[in-house]
Coordinates of C-alpha atoms and ligand atoms in Angstrom, one line a residue:
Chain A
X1 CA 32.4 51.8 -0.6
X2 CA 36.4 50.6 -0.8
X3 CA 38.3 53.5 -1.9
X4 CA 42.0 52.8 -2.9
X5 CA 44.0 55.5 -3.6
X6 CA 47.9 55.6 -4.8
X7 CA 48.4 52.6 -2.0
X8 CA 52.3 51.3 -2.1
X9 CA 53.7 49.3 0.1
X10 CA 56.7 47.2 0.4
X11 CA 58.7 44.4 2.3
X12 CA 61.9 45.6 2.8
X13 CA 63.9 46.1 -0.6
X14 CA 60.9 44.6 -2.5
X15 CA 58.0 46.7 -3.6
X16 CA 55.1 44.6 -3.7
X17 CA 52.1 47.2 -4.3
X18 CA 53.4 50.0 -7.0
X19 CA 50.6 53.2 -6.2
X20 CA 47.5 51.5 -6.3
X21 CA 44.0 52.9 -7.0
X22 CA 40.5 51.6 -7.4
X23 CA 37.7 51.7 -6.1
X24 CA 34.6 48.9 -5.2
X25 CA 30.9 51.0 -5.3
X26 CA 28.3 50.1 -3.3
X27 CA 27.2 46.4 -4.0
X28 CA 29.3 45.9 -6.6
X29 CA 31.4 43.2 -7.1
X30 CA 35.1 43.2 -8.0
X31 CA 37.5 40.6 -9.1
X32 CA 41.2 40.5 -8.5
X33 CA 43.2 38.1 -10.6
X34 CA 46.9 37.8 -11.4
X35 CA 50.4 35.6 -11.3
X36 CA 51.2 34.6 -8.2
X37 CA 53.1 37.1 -6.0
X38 CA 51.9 39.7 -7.9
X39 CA 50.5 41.6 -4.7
X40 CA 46.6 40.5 -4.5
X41 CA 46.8 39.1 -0.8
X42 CA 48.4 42.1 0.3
X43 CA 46.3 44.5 -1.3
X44 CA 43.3 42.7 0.4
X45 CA 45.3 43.1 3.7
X46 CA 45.9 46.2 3.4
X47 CA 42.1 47.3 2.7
X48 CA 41.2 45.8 6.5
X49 CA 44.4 46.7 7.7
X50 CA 45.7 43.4 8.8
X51 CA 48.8 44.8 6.6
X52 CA 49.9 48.4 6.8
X53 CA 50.5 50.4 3.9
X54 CA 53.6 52.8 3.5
X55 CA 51.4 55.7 1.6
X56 CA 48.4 56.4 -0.1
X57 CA 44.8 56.5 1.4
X58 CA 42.3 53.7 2.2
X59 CA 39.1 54.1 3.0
X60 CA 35.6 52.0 3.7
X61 CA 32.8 53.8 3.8
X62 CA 34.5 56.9 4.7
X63 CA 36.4 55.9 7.4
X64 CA 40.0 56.1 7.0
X65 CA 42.4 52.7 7.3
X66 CA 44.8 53.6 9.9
X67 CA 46.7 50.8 11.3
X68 CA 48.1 52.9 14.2
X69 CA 44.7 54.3 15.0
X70 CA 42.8 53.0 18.0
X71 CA 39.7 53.1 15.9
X72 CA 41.3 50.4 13.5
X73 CA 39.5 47.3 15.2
X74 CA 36.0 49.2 14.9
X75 CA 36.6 49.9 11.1
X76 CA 37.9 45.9 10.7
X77 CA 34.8 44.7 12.1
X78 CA 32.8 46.4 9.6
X79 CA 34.8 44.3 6.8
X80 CA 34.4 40.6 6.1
X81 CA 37.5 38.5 5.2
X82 CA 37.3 34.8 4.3
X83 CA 40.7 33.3 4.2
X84 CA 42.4 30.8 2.0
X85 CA 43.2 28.5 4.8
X86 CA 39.7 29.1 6.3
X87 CA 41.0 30.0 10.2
X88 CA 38.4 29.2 11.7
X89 CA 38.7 28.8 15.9
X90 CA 39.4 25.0 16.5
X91 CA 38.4 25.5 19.8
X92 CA 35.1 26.5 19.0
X93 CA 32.3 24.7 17.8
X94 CA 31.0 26.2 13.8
X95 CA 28.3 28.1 16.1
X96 CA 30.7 29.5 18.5
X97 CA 33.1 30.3 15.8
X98 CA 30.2 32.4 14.3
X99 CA 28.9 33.8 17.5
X100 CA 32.3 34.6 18.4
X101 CA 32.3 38.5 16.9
X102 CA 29.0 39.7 17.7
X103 CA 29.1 38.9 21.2
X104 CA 32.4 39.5 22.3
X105 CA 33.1 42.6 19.4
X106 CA 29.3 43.9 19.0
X107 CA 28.0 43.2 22.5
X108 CA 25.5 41.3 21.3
X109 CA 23.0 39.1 23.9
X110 CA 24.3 35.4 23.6
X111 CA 20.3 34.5 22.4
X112 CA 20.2 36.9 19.7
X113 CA 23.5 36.0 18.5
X114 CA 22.8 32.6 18.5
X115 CA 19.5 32.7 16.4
X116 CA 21.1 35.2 13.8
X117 CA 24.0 32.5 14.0
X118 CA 21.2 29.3 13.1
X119 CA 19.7 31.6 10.2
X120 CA 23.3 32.1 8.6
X121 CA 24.3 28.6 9.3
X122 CA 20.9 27.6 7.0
X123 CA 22.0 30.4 4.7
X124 CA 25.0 28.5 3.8
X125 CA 23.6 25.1 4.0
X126 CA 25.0 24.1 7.1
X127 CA 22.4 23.8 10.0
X128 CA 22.7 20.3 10.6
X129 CA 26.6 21.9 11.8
X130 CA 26.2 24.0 14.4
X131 CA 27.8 22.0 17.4
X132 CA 30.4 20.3 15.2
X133 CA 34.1 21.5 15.4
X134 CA 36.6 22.5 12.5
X135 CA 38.1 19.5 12.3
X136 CA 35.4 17.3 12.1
X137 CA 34.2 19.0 8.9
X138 CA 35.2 19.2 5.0
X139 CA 37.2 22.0 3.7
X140 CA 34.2 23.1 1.6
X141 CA 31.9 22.9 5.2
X142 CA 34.8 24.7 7.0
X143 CA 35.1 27.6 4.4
X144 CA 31.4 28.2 4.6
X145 CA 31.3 28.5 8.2
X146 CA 34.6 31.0 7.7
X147 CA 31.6 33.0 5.7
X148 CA 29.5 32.7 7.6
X149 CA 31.6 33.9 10.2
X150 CA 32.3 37.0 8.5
X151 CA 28.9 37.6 7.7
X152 CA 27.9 37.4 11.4
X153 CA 29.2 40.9 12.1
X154 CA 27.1 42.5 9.1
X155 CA 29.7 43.9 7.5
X156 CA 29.5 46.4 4.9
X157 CA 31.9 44.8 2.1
X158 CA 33.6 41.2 2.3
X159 CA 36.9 40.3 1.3
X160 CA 37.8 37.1 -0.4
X161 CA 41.2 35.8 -0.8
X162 CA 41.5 33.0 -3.3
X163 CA 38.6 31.1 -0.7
X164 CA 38.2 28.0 -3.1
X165 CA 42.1 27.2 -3.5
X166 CA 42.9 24.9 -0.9
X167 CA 39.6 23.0 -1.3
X168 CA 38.7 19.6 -2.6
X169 CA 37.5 20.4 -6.3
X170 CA 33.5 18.7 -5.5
X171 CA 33.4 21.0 -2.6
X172 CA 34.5 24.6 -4.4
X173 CA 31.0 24.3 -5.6
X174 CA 29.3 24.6 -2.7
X175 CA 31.4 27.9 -1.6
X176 CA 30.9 29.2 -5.3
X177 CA 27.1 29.0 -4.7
X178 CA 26.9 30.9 -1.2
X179 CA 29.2 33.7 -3.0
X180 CA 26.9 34.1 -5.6
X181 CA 24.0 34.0 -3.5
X182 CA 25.8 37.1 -1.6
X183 CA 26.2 38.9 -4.8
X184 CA 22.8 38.5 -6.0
X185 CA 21.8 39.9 -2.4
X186 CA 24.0 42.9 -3.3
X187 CA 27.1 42.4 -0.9
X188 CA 29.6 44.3 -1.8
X189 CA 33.1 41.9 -2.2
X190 CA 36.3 42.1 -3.7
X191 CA 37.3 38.8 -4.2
X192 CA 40.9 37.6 -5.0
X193 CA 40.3 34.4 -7.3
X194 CA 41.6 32.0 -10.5
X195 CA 38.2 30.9 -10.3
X196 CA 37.7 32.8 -13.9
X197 CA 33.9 31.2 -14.6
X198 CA 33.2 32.8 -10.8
X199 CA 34.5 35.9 -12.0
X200 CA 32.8 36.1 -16.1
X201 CA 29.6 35.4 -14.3
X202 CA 29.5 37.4 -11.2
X203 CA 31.9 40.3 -11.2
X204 CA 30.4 43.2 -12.4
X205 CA 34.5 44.2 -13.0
X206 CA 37.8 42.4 -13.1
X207 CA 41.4 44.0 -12.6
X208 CA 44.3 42.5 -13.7
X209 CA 47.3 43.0 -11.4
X210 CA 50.7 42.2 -12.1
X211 CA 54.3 43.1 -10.1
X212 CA 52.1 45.3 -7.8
X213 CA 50.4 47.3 -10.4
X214 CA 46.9 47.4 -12.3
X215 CA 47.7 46.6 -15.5
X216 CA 44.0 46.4 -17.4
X217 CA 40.6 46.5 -15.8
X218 CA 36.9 45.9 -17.3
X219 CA 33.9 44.0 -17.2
X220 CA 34.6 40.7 -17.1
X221 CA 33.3 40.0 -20.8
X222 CA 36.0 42.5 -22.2
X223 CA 39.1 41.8 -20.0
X224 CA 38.4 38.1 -19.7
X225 CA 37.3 37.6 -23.7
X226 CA 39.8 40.6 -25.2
X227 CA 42.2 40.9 -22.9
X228 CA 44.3 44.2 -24.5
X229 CA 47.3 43.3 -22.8
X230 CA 49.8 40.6 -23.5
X231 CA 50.9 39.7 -20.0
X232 CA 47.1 39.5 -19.0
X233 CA 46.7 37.0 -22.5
X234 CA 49.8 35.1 -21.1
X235 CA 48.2 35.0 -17.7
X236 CA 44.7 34.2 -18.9
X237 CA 46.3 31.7 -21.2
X238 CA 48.1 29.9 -18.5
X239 CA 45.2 29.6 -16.0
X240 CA 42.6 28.9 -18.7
X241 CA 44.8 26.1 -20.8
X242 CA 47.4 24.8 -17.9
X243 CA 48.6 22.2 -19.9
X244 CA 50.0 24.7 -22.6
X245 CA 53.6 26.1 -22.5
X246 CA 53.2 29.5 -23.4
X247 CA 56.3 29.9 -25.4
X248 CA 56.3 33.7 -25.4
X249 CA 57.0 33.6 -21.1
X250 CA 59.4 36.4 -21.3
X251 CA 58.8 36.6 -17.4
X252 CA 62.0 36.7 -15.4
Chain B
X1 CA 65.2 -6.3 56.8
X2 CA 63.1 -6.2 60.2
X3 CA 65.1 -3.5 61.3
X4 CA 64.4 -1.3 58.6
X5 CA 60.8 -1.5 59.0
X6 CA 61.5 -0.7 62.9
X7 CA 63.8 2.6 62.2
X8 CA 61.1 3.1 59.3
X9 CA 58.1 3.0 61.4
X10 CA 60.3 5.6 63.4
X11 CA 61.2 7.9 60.7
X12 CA 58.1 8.0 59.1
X13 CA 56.1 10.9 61.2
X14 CA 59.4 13.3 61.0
X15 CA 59.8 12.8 57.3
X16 CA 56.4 13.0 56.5
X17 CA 56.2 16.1 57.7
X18 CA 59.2 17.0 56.0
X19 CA 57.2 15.9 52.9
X20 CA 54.2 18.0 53.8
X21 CA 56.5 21.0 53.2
X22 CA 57.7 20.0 50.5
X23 CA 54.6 20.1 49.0
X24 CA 53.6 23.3 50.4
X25 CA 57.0 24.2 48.8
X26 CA 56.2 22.8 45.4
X27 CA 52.9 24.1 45.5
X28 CA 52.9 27.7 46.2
X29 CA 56.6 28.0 43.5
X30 CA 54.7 26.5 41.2
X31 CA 51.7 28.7 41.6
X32 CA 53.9 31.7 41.7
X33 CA 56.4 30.7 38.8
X34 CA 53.4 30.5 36.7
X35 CA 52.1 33.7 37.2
X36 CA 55.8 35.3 36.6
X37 CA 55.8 33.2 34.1
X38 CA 53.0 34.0 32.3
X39 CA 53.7 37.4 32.9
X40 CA 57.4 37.2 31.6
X41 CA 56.2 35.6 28.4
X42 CA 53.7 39.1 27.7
X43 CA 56.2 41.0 28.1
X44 CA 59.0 39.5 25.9
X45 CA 56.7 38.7 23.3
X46 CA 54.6 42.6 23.7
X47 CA 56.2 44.8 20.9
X48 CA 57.2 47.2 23.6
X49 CA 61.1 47.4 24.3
X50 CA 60.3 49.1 27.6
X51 CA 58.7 45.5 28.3
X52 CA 60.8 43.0 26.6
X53 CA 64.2 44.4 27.4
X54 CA 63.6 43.6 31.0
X55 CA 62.2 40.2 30.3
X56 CA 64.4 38.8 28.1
X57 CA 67.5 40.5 30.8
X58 CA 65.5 38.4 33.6
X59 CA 65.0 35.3 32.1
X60 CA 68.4 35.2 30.6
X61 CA 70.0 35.8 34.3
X62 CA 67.6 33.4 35.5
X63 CA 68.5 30.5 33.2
X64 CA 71.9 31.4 33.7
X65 CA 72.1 31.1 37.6
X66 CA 72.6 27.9 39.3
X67 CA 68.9 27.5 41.5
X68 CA 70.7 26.8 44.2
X69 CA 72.8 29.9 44.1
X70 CA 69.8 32.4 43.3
X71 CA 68.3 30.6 46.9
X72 CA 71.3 31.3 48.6
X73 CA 71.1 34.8 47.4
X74 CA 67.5 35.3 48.9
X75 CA 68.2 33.9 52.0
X76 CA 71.9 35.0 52.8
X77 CA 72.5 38.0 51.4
X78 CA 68.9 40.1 51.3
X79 CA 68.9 40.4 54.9
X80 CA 72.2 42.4 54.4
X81 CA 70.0 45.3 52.3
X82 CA 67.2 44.8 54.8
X83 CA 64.7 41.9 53.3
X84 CA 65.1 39.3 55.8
X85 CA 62.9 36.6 55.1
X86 CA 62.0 33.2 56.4
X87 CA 63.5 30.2 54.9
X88 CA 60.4 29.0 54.2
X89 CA 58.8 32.3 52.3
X90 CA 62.7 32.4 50.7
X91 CA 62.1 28.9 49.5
X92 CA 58.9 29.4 47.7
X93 CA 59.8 33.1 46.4
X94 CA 63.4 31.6 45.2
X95 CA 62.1 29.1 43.4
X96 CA 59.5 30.7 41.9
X97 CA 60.9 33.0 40.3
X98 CA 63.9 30.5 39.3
X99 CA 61.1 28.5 37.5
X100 CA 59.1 31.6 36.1
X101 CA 62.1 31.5 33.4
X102 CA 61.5 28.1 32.1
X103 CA 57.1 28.5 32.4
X104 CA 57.7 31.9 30.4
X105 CA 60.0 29.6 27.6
X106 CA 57.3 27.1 27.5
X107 CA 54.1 29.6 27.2
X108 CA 56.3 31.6 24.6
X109 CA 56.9 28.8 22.6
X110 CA 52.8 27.3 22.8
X111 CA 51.9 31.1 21.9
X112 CA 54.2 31.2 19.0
X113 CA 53.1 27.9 18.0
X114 CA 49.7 29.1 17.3
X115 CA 49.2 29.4 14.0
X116 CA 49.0 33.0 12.5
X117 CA 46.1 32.5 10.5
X118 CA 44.3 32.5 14.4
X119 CA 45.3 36.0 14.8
X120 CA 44.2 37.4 11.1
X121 CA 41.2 35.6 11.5
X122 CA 40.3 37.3 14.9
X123 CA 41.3 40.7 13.8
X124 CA 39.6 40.6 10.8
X125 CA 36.5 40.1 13.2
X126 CA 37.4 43.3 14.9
X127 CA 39.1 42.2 18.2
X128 CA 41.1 44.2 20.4
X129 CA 44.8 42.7 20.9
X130 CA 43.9 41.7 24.4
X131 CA 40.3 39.9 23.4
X132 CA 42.1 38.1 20.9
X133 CA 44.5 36.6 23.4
X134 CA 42.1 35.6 25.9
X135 CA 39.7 34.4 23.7
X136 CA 41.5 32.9 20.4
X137 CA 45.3 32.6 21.4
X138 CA 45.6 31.6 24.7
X139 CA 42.9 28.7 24.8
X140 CA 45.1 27.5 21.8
X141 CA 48.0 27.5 23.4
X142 CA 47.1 26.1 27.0
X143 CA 47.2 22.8 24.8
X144 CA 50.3 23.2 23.3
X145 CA 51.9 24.2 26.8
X146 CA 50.4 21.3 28.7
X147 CA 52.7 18.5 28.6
X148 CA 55.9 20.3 28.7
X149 CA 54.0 22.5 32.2
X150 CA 53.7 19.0 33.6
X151 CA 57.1 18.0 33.5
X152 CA 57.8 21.5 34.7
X153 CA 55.9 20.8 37.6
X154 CA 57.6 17.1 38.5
X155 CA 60.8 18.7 37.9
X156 CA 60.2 21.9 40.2
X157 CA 58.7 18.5 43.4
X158 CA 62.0 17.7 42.8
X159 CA 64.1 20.7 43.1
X160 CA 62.2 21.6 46.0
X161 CA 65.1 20.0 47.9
X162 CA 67.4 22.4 46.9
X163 CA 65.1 24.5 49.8
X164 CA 67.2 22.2 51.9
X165 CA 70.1 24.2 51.2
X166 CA 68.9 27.2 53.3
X167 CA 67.5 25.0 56.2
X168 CA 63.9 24.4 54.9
X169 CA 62.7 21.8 56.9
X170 CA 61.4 20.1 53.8
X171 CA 61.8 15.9 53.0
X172 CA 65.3 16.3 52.2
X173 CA 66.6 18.7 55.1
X174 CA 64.6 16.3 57.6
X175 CA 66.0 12.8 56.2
X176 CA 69.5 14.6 56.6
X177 CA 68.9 15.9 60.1
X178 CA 68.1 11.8 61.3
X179 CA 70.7 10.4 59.3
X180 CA 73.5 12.4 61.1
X181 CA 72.2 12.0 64.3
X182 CA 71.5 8.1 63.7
X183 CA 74.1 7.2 61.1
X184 CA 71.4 5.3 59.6
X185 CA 72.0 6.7 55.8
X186 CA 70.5 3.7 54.0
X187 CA 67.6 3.4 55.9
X188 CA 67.0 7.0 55.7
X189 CA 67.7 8.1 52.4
X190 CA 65.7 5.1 50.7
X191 CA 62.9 6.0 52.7
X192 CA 62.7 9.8 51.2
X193 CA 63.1 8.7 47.4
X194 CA 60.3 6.4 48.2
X195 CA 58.6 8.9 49.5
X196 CA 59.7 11.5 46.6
X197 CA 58.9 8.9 43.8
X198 CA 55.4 8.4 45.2
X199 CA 54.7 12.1 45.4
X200 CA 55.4 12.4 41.6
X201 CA 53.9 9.4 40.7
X202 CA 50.2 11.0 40.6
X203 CA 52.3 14.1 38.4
X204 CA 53.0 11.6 36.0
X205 CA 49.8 10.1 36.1
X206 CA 47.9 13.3 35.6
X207 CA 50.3 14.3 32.8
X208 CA 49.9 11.7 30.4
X209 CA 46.2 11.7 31.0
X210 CA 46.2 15.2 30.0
X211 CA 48.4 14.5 27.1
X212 CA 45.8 11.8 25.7
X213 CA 43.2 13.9 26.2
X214 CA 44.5 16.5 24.8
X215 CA 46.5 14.8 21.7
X216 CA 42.5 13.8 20.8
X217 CA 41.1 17.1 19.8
Ligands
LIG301 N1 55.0 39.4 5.3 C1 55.8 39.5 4.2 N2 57.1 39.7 4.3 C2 57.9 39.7 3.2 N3 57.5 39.6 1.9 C3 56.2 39.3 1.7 C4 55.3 39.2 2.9 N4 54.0 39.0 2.4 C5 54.1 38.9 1.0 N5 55.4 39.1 0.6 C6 55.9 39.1 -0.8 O1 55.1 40.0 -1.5 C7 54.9 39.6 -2.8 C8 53.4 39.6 -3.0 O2 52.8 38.7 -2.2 P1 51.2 38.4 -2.2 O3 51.0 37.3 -1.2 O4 50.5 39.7 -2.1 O5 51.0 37.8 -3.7 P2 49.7 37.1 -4.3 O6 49.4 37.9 -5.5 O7 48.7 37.0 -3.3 O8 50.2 35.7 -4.7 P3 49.5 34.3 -4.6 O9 48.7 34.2 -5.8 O10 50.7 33.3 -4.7 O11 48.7 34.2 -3.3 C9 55.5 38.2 -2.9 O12 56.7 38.3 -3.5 C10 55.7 37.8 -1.5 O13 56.8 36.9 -1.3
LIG302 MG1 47.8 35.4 -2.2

């Protein structure tokens, strides 16, 4: 379904994603976890093209990721992303944010939209919702209607970056729940995280990225219980036990 | 005192006529600033040098030119290459496009203000670049740019008497035209920032209403 191929990509002098490959099958669901600024937000970018890539090949279902290409917004709509920071439309009430795509992307008749947009708003525990705006709900209410959202346009894979970071620790729950719902529905996700029990109980694989490069991958069982490499022990040892030193941070 | 309310009640109908234009004058500059305005701010902010070049070039000359001096231009010197124009239609058209420099700074600076997330978020959806405007970006920023449009508009009332300059008969040009043939300068001259101050009173009015209402949400 996501095809990555030898992907690099840098920001000026610095090289952020080192020839990336992997791929995400049909309804399968893939974590990505690693140090901070190790490249995971702009390998997500760059799979719905919100971040062009210097070389290498992307590809969703077959169709190419070509930021210059005029077909670019058709193949982004066919790709969920749920932001850290949520971005929903302040201007919009949670049902307009949701309604937003398919009506003005898809064409969709306001009604329709609006009833697909009630069932997803029950889906994610939200109907009471519908005619409130962002700012008059949680961070845990406003990242589900971001799902929601997404969901709206029927995409064929969804994107996660690190959704359950910038939330109040009671509500991550509730946006844990609705991703795993998803995943038992067979949505296909790649889902940026350091939410490690998320990841041992739902990803059907994890890959370990560090300084722009895929250093171990495997079910989550192997990589997250025997990690085979020592950076992804340091790693795993730091977000499992974050009151530990590790004294062996060699890191620069 | 009882003869200032005589010359008053004698002034009055000239001036407000005078004000009447001035209004007209305010009025249609604004309208047109706004649009060039607008219109400036696309194009500087559109990745395209062919667009940008020019609108930064324009607004920098703009901003750089005394108003007063770009109205003289318009009215003294384009009937020389053959655009001769009526004070009037040189009035609004000068200070339109004087203004469009400081409405395209102000809409450049609401649109930039809007966070980036805003335009991720309605890509991600699958918006075109000019959907996302209209519908995410602009809405946004018509909040941001409200205010600073308001006092925009109370400042552009006022330079409206610059029109003056080139023989508009606006407020100004008609509280001049009776003072030097009365001599009454006091009489006069309180009588049009009266009548100046009560014009941008409802300005003021309307823009800290639309401030509170728009500080709320
Ligand atoms: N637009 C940009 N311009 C320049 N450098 C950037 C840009 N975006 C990211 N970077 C740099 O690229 C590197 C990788 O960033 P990225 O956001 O992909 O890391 P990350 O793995 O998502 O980290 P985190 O866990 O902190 O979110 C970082 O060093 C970052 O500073
Ligand atoms: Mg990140």
């Amino acid at each position: 379904m996501i095809e990555v191929k030898e992907v690099s990509k840098s920001f000026g002098a610095l090289t952020v994603l080192k020839s990336m490959s992997f791929t995400v099958a049909r309804g399968e669901v893939v974590c990505l976890i690693g140090p901070s600024g190790s490249g995971k937000s702009t390998m997500l970018r760059c799979v719905n093209g919100l971040e062009r890539h210097d070389s290498g090949l992307i590809s969703i279902d077959g169709m190419t990721v070509d930021t210059k290409s005029k077909t670019i917004g058709s193949v982004r709509a066919e790709v969920g992303m749920v932001f850290q920071r949520f971005n929903l439309f302040p201007h919009m009430t949670a049902l307009g944010n949701i309604v937003e795509g398919p009506v003005q992307v898809r064409g969709r008749p306001k009604g329709a939209a609006n009833e697909e947009a009630m069932a997803l708003l029950h889906k994610v525990g939200l109907s009471d919702k519908a005619e409130s705006y962002p700012s008059q709900l949680s961070g845990g209410q406003q990242q589900r209607i971001a799902i929601a959202r997404a969901l709206a346009m029927k995409p064929k894979a969804m994107l996660f970056d690190e959704p359950t970071s910038a939330l109040d620790p009671e509500t991550v729950g509730d946006v844990l729940a609705v991703m795993k719902d998803l995943a038992h529905e067979g949505m296909t996700m790649l889902v940026v995280t350091h939410e490690m029990g998320f990841a041992a109980e739902v990803a059907n694989r994890v890959l370990f990225l560090d300084r722009g490069e895929i250093l171990e991958e495997g079910p989550p069982s192997e990589l997250l219980k025997r990690p085979q490499n020592e950076r992804t022990r340091d790693f795993l040892q730091r977000v499992l036990h974050p009151g530990e030193r590790t004294v062996r941070d060699d890191r620069p | 005192m009882m003869q200032f309310f005589e010359d008053a009640r004698q002034f009055m109908p000239i001036l407000l006529q005078g004000a009447y234009v001035t209004v007209q004058v305010a009025f249609l500059s604004l309208a047109l600033s706004t649009v060039l305005g607008l219109t400036l701010a696309l194009m500087r902010m559109s990745g395209n040098p062919l667009f940008y070049v020019p609108a930064v070039t324009v607004i920098t000359g703009l901003r750089g030119i005394p108003i007063i001096v770009q109205l003289m231009y318009i009215y003294f010197v384009l009937p020389e290459i053959g655009i001769d124009l009526s004070a009037f239609t040189a009035g609004v058209i000068g200070l339109g496009v004087a203004y469009s420099a400081y409405h395209a700074e102000n809409f450049r600076a609401a649109i930039l203000a809007v966070d980036r997330g805003q335009y991720e978020a309605a890509l991600s959806i699958g918006m075109a670049k000019a959907q996302l405007m209209r519908r995410i970006i602009l809405p946004q920023a018509l909040r941001i740019m409200l205010p600073p449009y308001g006092n925009i508009t109370i400042m552009m009332l006022k330079d409206s008497s610059l029109a003056s300059a080139i023989t508009v008969s606006e407020v100004t040009r008609a509280g001049q035209l009776i003072a030097s043939s009365t001599f009454k300068n006091m009489t006069v001259f309180t009588l049009v920032a009266f009548i100046y101050l009560v014009m941008s009173l409802p300005l003021t009015a309307l823009n800290s209403w639309l401030e509170r209402r728009f500080a709320a949400k």
